[in-house]
């Protein structure tokens, strides 16, 4: 969602390659951003540096904010790799998006709200919120609950609450935790029986 909004802001700003302005018939130069490269605004002011590249997403760090931008947002100008936003504009876009997402999450985080997996499957509903702790009653119908910290729950694109695991990965994690607890309970029970037998 953040990447989409920032990409939209860049597209709306209409950064046109310098070569295209000078000669409309000339094709724009191919830009290949590289990790560590400096990024500039249209006036030549430094915005930040490229921190990472994953597929078509180029992460730019200003030192105080990080933004994932599409590779198509970069053009080459005299100063070097250029985007359509100043450092202040990029930081404001990132910080504004964080605040907007945080407010939307807090509004959605209520008792009985469904919590989904990252692939959109409902895992359960919130049964209790105490400070930073969120208890989710699982949808398996067995009455099991799982505790999360609020920062482990985010928002999907549709505005629904979700954790960062697929439904299958979550089921495996819950199964592994259940097996470990069952083993601990069995060991405790066996130890108690052995103590009772020894005591006779």
GROMACS .gro file of C-alpha atoms in nm:
model
  200
    1UNK     CA    1   0.000   0.000   0.000
    2UNK     CA    2   0.283   0.239   0.091
    3UNK     CA    3   0.464   0.160  -0.235
    4UNK     CA    4   0.145   0.217  -0.434
    5UNK     CA    5   0.082   0.559  -0.278
    6UNK     CA    6   0.439   0.675  -0.323
    7UNK     CA    7   0.444   0.546  -0.681
    8UNK     CA    8   0.120   0.734  -0.747
    9UNK     CA    9   0.269   1.054  -0.601
   10UNK     CA   10   0.571   1.019  -0.826
   11UNK     CA   11   0.357   0.953  -1.132
   12UNK     CA   12   0.138   1.253  -1.046
   13UNK     CA   13   0.444   1.476  -1.018
   14UNK     CA   14   0.519   1.388  -1.381
   15UNK     CA   15   0.897   1.361  -1.378
   16UNK     CA   16   1.002   1.356  -1.742
   17UNK     CA   17   1.350   1.247  -1.846
   18UNK     CA   18   1.566   1.542  -1.946
   19UNK     CA   19   1.644   1.384  -2.283
   20UNK     CA   20   1.271   1.360  -2.359
   21UNK     CA   21   1.224   1.730  -2.279
   22UNK     CA   22   1.514   1.837  -2.499
   23UNK     CA   23   1.421   1.611  -2.790
   24UNK     CA   24   1.077   1.459  -2.785
   25UNK     CA   25   1.172   1.205  -3.049
   26UNK     CA   26   1.470   1.072  -2.850
   27UNK     CA   27   1.389   0.767  -2.635
   28UNK     CA   28   1.454   0.792  -2.259
   29UNK     CA   29   1.781   0.642  -2.143
   30UNK     CA   30   1.753   0.309  -1.964
   31UNK     CA   31   1.814   0.355  -1.594
   32UNK     CA   32   1.960   0.074  -1.387
   33UNK     CA   33   1.961   0.173  -1.017
   34UNK     CA   34   2.233   0.009  -0.808
   35UNK     CA   35   2.265  -0.041  -0.433
   36UNK     CA   36   2.463   0.244  -0.277
   37UNK     CA   37   2.387   0.492  -0.556
   38UNK     CA   38   2.288   0.844  -0.453
   39UNK     CA   39   1.940   0.965  -0.546
   40UNK     CA   40   1.861   1.328  -0.626
   41UNK     CA   41   1.555   1.550  -0.668
   42UNK     CA   42   1.482   1.743  -0.993
   43UNK     CA   43   1.681   2.044  -0.866
   44UNK     CA   44   1.989   1.831  -0.791
   45UNK     CA   45   1.942   1.813  -0.413
   46UNK     CA   46   2.032   1.481  -0.255
   47UNK     CA   47   1.731   1.273  -0.145
   48UNK     CA   48   1.913   0.967  -0.014
   49UNK     CA   49   2.079   0.646  -0.126
   50UNK     CA   50   1.956   0.318  -0.268
   51UNK     CA   51   1.955   0.067   0.016
   52UNK     CA   52   1.816  -0.242  -0.157
   53UNK     CA   53   1.667  -0.367  -0.483
   54UNK     CA   54   1.418  -0.652  -0.497
   55UNK     CA   55   1.271  -0.714  -0.839
   56UNK     CA   56   1.117  -0.387  -0.954
   57UNK     CA   57   1.112  -0.231  -0.604
   58UNK     CA   58   1.400   0.002  -0.523
   59UNK     CA   59   1.433   0.097  -0.154
   60UNK     CA   60   1.560   0.450  -0.100
   61UNK     CA   61   1.679   0.556   0.245
   62UNK     CA   62   1.688   0.925   0.334
   63UNK     CA   63   1.857   0.850   0.666
   64UNK     CA   64   1.531   0.892   0.860
   65UNK     CA   65   1.280   0.722   0.629
   66UNK     CA   66   1.272   0.434   0.381
   67UNK     CA   67   1.051   0.413   0.074
   68UNK     CA   68   1.004   0.135  -0.179
   69UNK     CA   69   0.979   0.294  -0.524
   70UNK     CA   70   0.929   0.130  -0.864
   71UNK     CA   71   1.240   0.127  -1.084
   72UNK     CA   72   1.040   0.326  -1.340
   73UNK     CA   73   1.036   0.622  -1.096
   74UNK     CA   74   1.406   0.687  -1.164
   75UNK     CA   75   1.556   0.883  -1.451
   76UNK     CA   76   1.909   1.002  -1.517
   77UNK     CA   77   1.983   1.373  -1.493
   78UNK     CA   78   2.307   1.569  -1.465
   79UNK     CA   79   2.330   1.502  -1.090
   80UNK     CA   80   2.265   1.129  -1.135
   81UNK     CA   81   1.965   0.910  -1.051
   82UNK     CA   82   1.667   1.139  -1.000
   83UNK     CA   83   1.314   1.104  -0.867
   84UNK     CA   84   1.031   1.358  -0.875
   85UNK     CA   85   1.029   1.428  -0.499
   86UNK     CA   86   1.258   1.621  -0.268
   87UNK     CA   87   1.391   1.456   0.047
   88UNK     CA   88   1.134   1.643   0.257
   89UNK     CA   89   0.848   1.539   0.027
   90UNK     CA   90   0.953   1.173   0.031
   91UNK     CA   91   0.986   1.171   0.411
   92UNK     CA   92   0.648   1.341   0.447
   93UNK     CA   93   0.488   1.081   0.217
   94UNK     CA   94   0.639   0.792   0.415
   95UNK     CA   95   0.554   0.941   0.756
   96UNK     CA   96   0.205   1.037   0.644
   97UNK     CA   97   0.143   0.683   0.520
   98UNK     CA   98   0.269   0.537   0.849
   99UNK     CA   99   0.039   0.763   1.050
  100UNK     CA  100  -0.257   0.686   0.824
  101UNK     CA  101  -0.196   0.310   0.846
  102UNK     CA  102  -0.147   0.328   1.224
  103UNK     CA  103  -0.474   0.516   1.270
  104UNK     CA  104  -0.662   0.275   1.043
  105UNK     CA  105  -0.519  -0.023   1.232
  106UNK     CA  106  -0.619   0.119   1.570
  107UNK     CA  107  -0.968   0.183   1.441
  108UNK     CA  108  -0.996  -0.176   1.311
  109UNK     CA  109  -0.847  -0.332   1.629
  110UNK     CA  110  -1.165  -0.402   1.827
  111UNK     CA  111  -1.315  -0.704   2.004
  112UNK     CA  112  -1.487  -0.941   1.756
  113UNK     CA  113  -1.284  -0.809   1.460
  114UNK     CA  114  -1.163  -1.092   1.235
  115UNK     CA  115  -0.788  -1.153   1.205
  116UNK     CA  116  -0.668  -1.300   0.877
  117UNK     CA  117  -0.357  -1.473   0.748
  118UNK     CA  118  -0.138  -1.294   0.493
  119UNK     CA  119  -0.320  -1.492   0.222
  120UNK     CA  120  -0.657  -1.357   0.337
  121UNK     CA  121  -0.801  -1.654   0.531
  122UNK     CA  122  -0.979  -1.579   0.859
  123UNK     CA  123  -0.782  -1.732   1.147
  124UNK     CA  124  -1.009  -1.612   1.426
  125UNK     CA  125  -1.154  -1.307   1.596
  126UNK     CA  126  -1.020  -1.075   1.863
  127UNK     CA  127  -1.161  -1.180   2.200
  128UNK     CA  128  -0.965  -0.944   2.427
  129UNK     CA  129  -0.733  -0.642   2.404
  130UNK     CA  130  -0.523  -0.546   2.707
  131UNK     CA  131  -0.267  -0.276   2.638
  132UNK     CA  132  -0.034  -0.412   2.369
  133UNK     CA  133  -0.163  -0.772   2.408
  134UNK     CA  134  -0.430  -0.900   2.169
  135UNK     CA  135  -0.599  -1.236   2.230
  136UNK     CA  136  -0.746  -1.405   1.923
  137UNK     CA  137  -1.004  -1.683   1.955
  138UNK     CA  138  -0.922  -1.926   1.676
  139UNK     CA  139  -1.187  -2.014   1.420
  140UNK     CA  140  -1.128  -2.390   1.461
  141UNK     CA  141  -1.428  -2.416   1.694
  142UNK     CA  142  -1.227  -2.580   1.972
  143UNK     CA  143  -1.205  -2.271   2.191
  144UNK     CA  144  -0.830  -2.228   2.150
  145UNK     CA  145  -0.681  -1.879   2.175
  146UNK     CA  146  -0.353  -1.724   2.065
  147UNK     CA  147  -0.190  -1.410   2.206
  148UNK     CA  148  -0.027  -1.153   1.978
  149UNK     CA  149   0.141  -0.819   2.034
  150UNK     CA  150  -0.033  -0.535   1.850
  151UNK     CA  151   0.277  -0.470   1.639
  152UNK     CA  152   0.254  -0.829   1.506
  153UNK     CA  153  -0.082  -0.749   1.347
  154UNK     CA  154  -0.100  -0.532   1.038
  155UNK     CA  155  -0.350  -0.436   0.771
  156UNK     CA  156  -0.418  -0.600   0.436
  157UNK     CA  157  -0.494  -0.386   0.131
  158UNK     CA  158  -0.866  -0.422   0.201
  159UNK     CA  159  -0.820  -0.273   0.550
  160UNK     CA  160  -0.870  -0.598   0.739
  161UNK     CA  161  -0.639  -0.705   1.024
  162UNK     CA  162  -0.382  -0.972   0.939
  163UNK     CA  163  -0.066  -1.139   1.062
  164UNK     CA  164   0.241  -1.189   0.846
  165UNK     CA  165   0.196  -1.566   0.797
  166UNK     CA  166  -0.003  -1.771   0.551
  167UNK     CA  167  -0.284  -1.985   0.690
  168UNK     CA  168  -0.079  -2.302   0.631
  169UNK     CA  169   0.231  -2.164   0.805
  170UNK     CA  170   0.016  -2.049   1.098
  171UNK     CA  171  -0.147  -2.393   1.128
  172UNK     CA  172   0.198  -2.557   1.129
  173UNK     CA  173   0.324  -2.316   1.397
  174UNK     CA  174   0.016  -2.378   1.613
  175UNK     CA  175   0.053  -2.756   1.560
  176UNK     CA  176   0.421  -2.745   1.658
  177UNK     CA  177   0.343  -2.538   1.967
  178UNK     CA  178   0.061  -2.778   2.059
  179UNK     CA  179   0.290  -3.080   2.020
  180UNK     CA  180   0.557  -2.921   2.237
  181UNK     CA  181   0.300  -2.840   2.507
  182UNK     CA  182   0.158  -3.194   2.488
  183UNK     CA  183   0.510  -3.339   2.532
  184UNK     CA  184   0.572  -3.113   2.833
  185UNK     CA  185   0.237  -3.210   2.986
  186UNK     CA  186   0.307  -3.581   2.927
  187UNK     CA  187   0.652  -3.554   3.086
  188UNK     CA  188   0.507  -3.375   3.389
  189UNK     CA  189   0.234  -3.636   3.421
  190UNK     CA  190   0.485  -3.924   3.394
  191UNK     CA  191   0.709  -3.756   3.653
  192UNK     CA  192   0.415  -3.715   3.891
  193UNK     CA  193   0.314  -4.081   3.847
  194UNK     CA  194   0.673  -4.195   3.910
  195UNK     CA  195   0.689  -3.983   4.225
  196UNK     CA  196   0.359  -4.130   4.347
  197UNK     CA  197   0.483  -4.484   4.283
  198UNK     CA  198   0.814  -4.417   4.459
  199UNK     CA  199   0.631  -4.268   4.755
  200UNK     CA  200   0.435  -4.595   4.812
   0.00000   0.00000   0.00000
